[in-house]
Coordinates of C-alpha atoms and ligand atoms in Angstrom, one line a residue:
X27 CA 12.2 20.7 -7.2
X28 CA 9.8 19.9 -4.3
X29 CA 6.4 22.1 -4.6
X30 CA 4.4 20.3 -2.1
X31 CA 4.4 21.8 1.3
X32 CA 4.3 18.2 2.4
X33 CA 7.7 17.8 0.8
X34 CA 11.1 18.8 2.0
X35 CA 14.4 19.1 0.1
X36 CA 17.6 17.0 1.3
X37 CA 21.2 17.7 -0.2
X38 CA 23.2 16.0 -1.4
X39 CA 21.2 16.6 -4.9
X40 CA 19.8 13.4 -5.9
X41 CA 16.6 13.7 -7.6
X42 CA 16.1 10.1 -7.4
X43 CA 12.7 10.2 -6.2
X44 CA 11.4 12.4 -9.1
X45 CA 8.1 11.2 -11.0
X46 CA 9.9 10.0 -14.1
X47 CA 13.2 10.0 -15.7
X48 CA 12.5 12.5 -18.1
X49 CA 12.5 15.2 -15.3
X50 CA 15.9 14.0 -13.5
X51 CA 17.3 14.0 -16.8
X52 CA 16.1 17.6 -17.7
X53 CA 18.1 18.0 -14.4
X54 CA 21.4 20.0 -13.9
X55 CA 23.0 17.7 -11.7
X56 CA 23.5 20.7 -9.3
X57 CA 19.7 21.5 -9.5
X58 CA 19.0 17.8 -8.5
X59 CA 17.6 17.4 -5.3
X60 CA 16.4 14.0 -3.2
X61 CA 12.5 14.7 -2.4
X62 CA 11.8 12.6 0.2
X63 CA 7.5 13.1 1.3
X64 CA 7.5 13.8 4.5
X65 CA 5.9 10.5 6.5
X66 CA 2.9 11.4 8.7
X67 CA 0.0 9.5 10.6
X68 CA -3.7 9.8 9.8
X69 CA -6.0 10.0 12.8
X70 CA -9.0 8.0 12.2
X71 CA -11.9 10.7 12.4
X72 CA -13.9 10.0 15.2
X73 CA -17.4 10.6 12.8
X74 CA -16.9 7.1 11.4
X75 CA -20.3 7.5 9.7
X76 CA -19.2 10.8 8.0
X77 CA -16.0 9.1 6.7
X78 CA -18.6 6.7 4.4
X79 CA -21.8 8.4 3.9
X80 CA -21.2 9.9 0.8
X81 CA -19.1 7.0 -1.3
X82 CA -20.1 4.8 -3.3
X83 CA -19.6 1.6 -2.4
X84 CA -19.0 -1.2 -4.4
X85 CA -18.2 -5.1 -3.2
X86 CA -15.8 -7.0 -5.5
X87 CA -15.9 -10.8 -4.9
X88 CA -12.0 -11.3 -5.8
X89 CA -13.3 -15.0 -4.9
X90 CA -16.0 -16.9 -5.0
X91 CA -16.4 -16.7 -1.1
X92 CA -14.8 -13.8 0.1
X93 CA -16.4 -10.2 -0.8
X94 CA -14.5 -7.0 0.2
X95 CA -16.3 -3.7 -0.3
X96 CA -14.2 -0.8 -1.9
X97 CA -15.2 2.8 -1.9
X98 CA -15.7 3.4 -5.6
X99 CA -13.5 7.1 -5.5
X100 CA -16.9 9.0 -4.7
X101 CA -14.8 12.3 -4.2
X102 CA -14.3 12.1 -7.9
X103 CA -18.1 12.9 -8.7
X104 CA -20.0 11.7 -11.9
X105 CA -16.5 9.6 -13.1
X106 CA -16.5 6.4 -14.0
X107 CA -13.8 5.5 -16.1
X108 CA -10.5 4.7 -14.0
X109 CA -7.9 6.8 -16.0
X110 CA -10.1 9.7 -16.0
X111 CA -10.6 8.9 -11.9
X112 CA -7.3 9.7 -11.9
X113 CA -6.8 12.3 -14.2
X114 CA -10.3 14.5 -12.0
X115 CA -8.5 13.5 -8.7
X116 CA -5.5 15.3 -9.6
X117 CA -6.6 18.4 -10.5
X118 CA -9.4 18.8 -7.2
X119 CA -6.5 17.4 -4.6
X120 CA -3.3 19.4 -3.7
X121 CA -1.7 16.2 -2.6
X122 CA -1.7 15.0 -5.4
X123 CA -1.0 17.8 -8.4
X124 CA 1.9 19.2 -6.6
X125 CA 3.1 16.4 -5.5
X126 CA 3.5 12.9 -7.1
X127 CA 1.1 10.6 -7.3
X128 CA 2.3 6.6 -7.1
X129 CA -1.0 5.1 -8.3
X130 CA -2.2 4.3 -5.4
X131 CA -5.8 5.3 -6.1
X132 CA -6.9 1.8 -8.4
X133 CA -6.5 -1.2 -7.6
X134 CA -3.5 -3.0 -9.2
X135 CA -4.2 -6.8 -10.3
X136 CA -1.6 -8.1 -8.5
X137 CA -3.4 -6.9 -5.4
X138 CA -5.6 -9.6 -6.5
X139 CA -2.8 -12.5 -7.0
X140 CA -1.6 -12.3 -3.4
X141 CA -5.5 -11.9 -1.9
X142 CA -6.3 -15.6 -3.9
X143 CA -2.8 -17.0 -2.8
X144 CA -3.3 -15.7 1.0
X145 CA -6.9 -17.2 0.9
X146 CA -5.7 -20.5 -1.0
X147 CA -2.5 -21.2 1.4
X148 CA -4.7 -20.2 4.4
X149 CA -1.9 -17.7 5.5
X150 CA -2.7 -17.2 9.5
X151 CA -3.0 -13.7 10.2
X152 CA -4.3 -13.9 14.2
X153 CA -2.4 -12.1 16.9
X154 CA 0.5 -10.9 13.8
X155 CA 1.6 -7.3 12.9
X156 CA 0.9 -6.5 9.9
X157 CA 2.3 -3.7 7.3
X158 CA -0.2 -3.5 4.1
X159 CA 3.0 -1.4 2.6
X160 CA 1.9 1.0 -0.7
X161 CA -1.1 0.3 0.0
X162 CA -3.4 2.1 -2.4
X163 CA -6.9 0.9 -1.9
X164 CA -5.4 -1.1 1.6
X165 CA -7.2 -4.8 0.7
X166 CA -4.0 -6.8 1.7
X167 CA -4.2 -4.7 5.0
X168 CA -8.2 -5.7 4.9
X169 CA -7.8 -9.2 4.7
X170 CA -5.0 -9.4 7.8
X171 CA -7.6 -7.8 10.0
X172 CA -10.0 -9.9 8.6
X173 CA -7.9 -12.4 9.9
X174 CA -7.7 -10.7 13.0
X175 CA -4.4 -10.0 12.9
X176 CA -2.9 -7.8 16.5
X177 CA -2.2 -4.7 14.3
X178 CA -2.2 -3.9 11.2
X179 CA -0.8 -0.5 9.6
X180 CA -1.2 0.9 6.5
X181 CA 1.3 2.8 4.2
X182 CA 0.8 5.1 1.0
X183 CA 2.7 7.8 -0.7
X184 CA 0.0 9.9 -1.0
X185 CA -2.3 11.4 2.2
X186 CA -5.7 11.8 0.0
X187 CA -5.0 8.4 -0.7
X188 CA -5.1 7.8 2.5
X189 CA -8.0 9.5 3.6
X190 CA -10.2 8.9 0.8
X191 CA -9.1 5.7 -0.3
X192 CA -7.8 4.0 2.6
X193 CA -9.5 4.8 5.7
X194 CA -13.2 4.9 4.3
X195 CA -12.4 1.6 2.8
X196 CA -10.9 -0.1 6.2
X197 CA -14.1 1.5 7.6
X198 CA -16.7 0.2 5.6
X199 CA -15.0 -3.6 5.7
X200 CA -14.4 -3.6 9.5
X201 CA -16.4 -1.8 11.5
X202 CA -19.7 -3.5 10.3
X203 CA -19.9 -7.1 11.3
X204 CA -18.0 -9.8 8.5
X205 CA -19.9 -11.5 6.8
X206 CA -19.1 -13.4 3.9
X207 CA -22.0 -12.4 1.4
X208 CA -23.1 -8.7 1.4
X209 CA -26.1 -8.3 -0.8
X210 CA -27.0 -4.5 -1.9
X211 CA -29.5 -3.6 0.8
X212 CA -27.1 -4.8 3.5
X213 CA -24.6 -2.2 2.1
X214 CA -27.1 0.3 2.6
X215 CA -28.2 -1.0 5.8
X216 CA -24.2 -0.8 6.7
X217 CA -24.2 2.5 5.6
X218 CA -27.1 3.2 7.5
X219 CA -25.8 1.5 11.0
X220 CA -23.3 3.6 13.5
X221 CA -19.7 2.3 13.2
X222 CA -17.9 1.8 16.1
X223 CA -13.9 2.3 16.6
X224 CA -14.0 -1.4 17.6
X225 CA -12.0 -2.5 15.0
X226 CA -9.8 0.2 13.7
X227 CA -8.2 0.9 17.3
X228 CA -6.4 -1.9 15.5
X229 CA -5.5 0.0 12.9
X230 CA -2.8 2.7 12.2
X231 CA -2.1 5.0 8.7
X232 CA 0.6 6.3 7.5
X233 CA 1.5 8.8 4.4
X234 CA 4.8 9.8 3.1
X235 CA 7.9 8.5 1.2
X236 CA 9.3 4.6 2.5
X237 CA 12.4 6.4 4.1
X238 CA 10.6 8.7 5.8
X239 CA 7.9 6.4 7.0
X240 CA 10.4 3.7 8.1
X241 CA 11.7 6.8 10.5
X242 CA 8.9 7.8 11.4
X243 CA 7.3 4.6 12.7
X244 CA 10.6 4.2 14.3
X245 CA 10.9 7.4 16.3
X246 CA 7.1 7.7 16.8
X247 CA 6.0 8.1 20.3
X248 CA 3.7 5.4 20.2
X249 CA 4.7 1.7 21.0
X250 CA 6.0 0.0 18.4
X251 CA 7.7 -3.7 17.1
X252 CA 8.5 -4.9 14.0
X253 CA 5.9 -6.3 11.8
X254 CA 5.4 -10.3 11.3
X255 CA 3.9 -9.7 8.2
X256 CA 4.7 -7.4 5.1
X257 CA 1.9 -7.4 2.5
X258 CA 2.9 -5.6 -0.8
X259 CA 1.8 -5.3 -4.3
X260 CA 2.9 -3.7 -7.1
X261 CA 5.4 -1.3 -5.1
X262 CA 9.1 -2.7 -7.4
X263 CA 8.1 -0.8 -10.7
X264 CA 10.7 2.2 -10.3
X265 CA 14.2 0.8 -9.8
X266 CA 15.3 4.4 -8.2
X267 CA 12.6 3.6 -5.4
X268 CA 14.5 -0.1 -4.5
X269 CA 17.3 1.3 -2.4
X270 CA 14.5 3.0 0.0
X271 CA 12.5 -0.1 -0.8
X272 CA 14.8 -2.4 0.6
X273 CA 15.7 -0.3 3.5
X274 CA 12.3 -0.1 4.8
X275 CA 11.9 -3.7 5.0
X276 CA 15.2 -4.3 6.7
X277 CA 14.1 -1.8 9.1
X278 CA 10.4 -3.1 10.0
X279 CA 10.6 -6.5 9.4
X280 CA 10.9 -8.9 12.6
X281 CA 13.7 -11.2 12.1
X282 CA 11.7 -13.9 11.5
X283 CA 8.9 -12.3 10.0
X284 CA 7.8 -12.5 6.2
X285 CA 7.4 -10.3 3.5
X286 CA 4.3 -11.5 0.6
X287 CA 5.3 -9.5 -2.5
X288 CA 3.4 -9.4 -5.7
X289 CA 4.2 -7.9 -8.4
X290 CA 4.4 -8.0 -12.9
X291 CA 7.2 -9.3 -14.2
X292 CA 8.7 -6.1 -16.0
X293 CA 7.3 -2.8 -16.1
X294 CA 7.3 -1.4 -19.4
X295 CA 8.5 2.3 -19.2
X296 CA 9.8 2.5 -15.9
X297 CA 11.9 -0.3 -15.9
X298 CA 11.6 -2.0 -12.8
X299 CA 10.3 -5.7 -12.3
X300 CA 11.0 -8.9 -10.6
X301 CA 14.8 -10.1 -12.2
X302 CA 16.0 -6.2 -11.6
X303 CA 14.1 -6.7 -8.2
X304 CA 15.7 -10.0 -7.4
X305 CA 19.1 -9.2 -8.6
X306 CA 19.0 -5.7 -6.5
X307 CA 18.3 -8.1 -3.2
X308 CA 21.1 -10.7 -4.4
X309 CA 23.4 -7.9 -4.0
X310 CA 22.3 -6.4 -0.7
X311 CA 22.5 -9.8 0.6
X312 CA 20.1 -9.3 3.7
X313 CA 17.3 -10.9 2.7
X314 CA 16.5 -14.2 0.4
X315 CA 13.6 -14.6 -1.8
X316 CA 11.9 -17.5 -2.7
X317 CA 9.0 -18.1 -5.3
X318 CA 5.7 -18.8 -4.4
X319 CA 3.4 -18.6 -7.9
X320 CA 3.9 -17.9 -11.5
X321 CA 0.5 -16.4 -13.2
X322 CA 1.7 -16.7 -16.7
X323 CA -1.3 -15.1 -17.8
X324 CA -1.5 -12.2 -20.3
X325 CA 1.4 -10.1 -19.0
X326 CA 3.6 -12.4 -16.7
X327 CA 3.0 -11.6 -12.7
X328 CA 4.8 -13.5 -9.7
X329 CA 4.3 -14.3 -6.0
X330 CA 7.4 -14.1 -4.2
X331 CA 7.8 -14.6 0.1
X332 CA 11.7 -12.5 1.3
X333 CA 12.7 -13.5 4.7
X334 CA 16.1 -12.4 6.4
X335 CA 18.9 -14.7 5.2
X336 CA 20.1 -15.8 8.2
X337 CA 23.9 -16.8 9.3
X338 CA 24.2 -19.9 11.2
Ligands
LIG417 N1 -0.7 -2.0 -3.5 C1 -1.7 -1.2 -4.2 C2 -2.4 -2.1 -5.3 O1 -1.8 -3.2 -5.6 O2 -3.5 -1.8 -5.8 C3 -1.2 0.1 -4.9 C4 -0.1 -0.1 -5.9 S1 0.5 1.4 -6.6 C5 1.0 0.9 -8.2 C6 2.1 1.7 -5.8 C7 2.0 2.0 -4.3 O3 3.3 2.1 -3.7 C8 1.2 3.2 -4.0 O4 0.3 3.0 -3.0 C9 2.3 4.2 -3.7 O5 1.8 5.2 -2.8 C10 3.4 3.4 -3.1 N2 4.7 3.9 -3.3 C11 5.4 3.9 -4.5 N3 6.6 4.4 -4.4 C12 6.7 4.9 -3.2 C13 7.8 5.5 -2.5 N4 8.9 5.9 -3.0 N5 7.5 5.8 -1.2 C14 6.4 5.5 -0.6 N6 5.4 4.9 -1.2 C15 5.5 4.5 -2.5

C-alpha cells in the first residue's frame, strides 16, 4: 500500500505505479491499489545563499564549451560513490524510504545525448515554455533558461529531489552571471556572492506522480499555457508508467509544441524502451514520433522529437 503521507490511495485497485513488479505480483488483486504521489509546488526559499552554501559543487563540461555546475549530493556527507549516494539518501530522507524513489538523484547519460544534440542543432529556446519533465538533476531545464527561454518548469517524482537536487542546482547555474568557463575560484567566488531571484522568478517546481502533476499545473491558481517545449530523459523505462506518461504530454503540450525525448534502447529488468515506447504511441494515435539520433554506442540510446499528429 501507500506509506508516505505524501501519497494517497485511489480505487479501483491498480497497483500499477508500485516500485517493481515483484510487489504488484505479491499483490491480491483486491489489496492492489493505484498510488498516485500527490503533485505539489516547491517555493524557491527566499535565502538563496542558504540553498548553496553547504554543497559541493562540481562543473561537468558535457562539451567542450558549455560547463554546467551540479550540486555534488552534499546532503549525503563523506559519500562518494553514486550507488551508495543513493543507497545513504534513502535511509536520512522520508521522501524517499517510504515512498519510491524514480532515480532521479544521478544524472542518467542520456541526459547528456539530448544536452549535445540541443547544443549541436542550436534548438532556440528564447521567449518558449519549457517542461524539463523527470527531471532529476534539472540540466535539460538548465540549458532552456540558459537559453532564456519565458518559463521553464521542472518536474520530479520525488520532493527531496527537488529541493536538494533541483533547486540548489537551478540556483547555482542561474542566479550567478553565465559564463561559459567557470574555473574553481569563480565557484567559490559564486558561492561567496548574494544570489538574486532574478532568474528563477522564471522558474517553477513541481513534485509528485505525472497524473497528478498534469492536474495540478492545470487547476493551479497561477497562470498557466501549455509548454512549447518538453525536455525528457530517461522517463520510458517502466511500461506501467506510459499510460500516465502519455497523458501528461497530451495534456501540457501546445499543439504545436515539441517534445525532445531521450532515452536507452531497452531497459533490462523493467522492460520498458523505445520499440515498446513507440509502439505504445502508434496505438494511442495522438502523437507522431520521429527520430532524431542513433548513439549506437555501448548500450544502444536514441533521440526521438513527438509532435501532435495532426488531421488535415
Ligand atoms: N531526467 C533525469 C536524468 O536524465 O538524469 C532523471 C532520470 S530518472 C531515471 C527518471 C525520472 O523520471 C525521475 O526524475 C523520476 O522522478 C521521474 N519519474 C519516473 N516515473 C515517474 C512517474 N510515474 N511520475 C512522475 N515522475 C516520474
Amino acid at each position: 500500500g501507500c506509506k508516505s503521507s505524501e501519497v494517497k490511495a485511489f480505487p479501483p485497485c491498480d497497483n500499477s505505479l508500485a516500485k517493481s513488479d515483484e510487489i504488484t505480483r505479491n499483490l491480491e488483486p483486491k489489496e492492489k491499489q493505484l498510488c498516485l504521489k500527490v503533485a505539489k509546488e516547491h517555493d524557491v526559499p527566499k535565502d538563496l545563499k542558504k540553498m548553496v552554501e553547504n554543497k559541493v559543487v562540481e562543473v561537468i563540461p558535457y562539451l567542450q564549451d558549455v560547463n554546467l555546475s551540479v550540486v555534488k549530493m552534499s546532503f549525503l556527507k563523506d559519500n562518494s560513490c553514486g550507488e551508495d549516494i543513493v543507497s545513504k539518501s534513502l535511509s536520512s530522507h522520508s521522501d524517499l524510504i517510504t515512498g519510491i524513489y524514480e532515480g532521479g538523484l544521478k544524472i542518467w547519460e542520456c541526459t547528456f545525448d539530448l544536452l549535445a544534440y540541443l547544443a549541436d542543432e542550436e534548438v532556440q529556446f528564447a521567449g518558449k515554455r519549457v517542461l524539463d519533465l523527470g527531471c532529476g538533476a534539472g540540466l535539460l531545464g538548465i540549458i532552456a533558461l540558459k537559453g532564456k527561454a519565458k518559463e521553464t518548469h521542472f518536474q520530479d517524482y520525488n520532493s527531496t529531489v527537488i529541493d536538494e537536487v533541483t533547486i540548489p542546482n537551478v540556483i547555482i547555474n542561474s542566479t550567478f552571471e553565465f559564463e561559459d568557463e567557470i574555473s574553481e575560484p569563480d565557484l567559490k567566488k559564486r558561492r561567496n556572492s548574494n544570489p538574486t531571484q532574478q532568474h528563477l522568478t522564471k522558474c517553477r517546481f513541481f513534485s509528485g506522480e505525472w497524473y497528478e502533476f498534469s492536474k495540478f499545473v492545470l487547476n493551479s491558481k497561477k497562470a498557466f499555457a501549455k509548454y512549447d517545449i518538453i525536455l525528457t530523459s530517461e522517463t520510458i523505462y517502466n511500461p506501467s508508467y506510459y499510460n500516465a506518461f502519455h497523458q501528461t504530454l497530451a495534456n501540457l503540450l501546445d499543439e504545436s509544441g515539441q517534445v525532445f525525448l531521450a532515452s536507452k534502447a531497452h531497459y533490462f529488468g523493467v522492460g520498458g524502451g523505445i520499440h515498446l515506447f513507440q509502439k505504445f504511441i502508434e496505438e494511442k494515435n495522438v502523437f507522431e514520433t520521429r527520430t532524431l539520433k542513433i548513439i549506437d554506442e555501448g548500450l544502444k540510446r536514441i533521440l526521438i522529437k513527438i509532435t501532435f499528429k495532426h488531421t488535415h
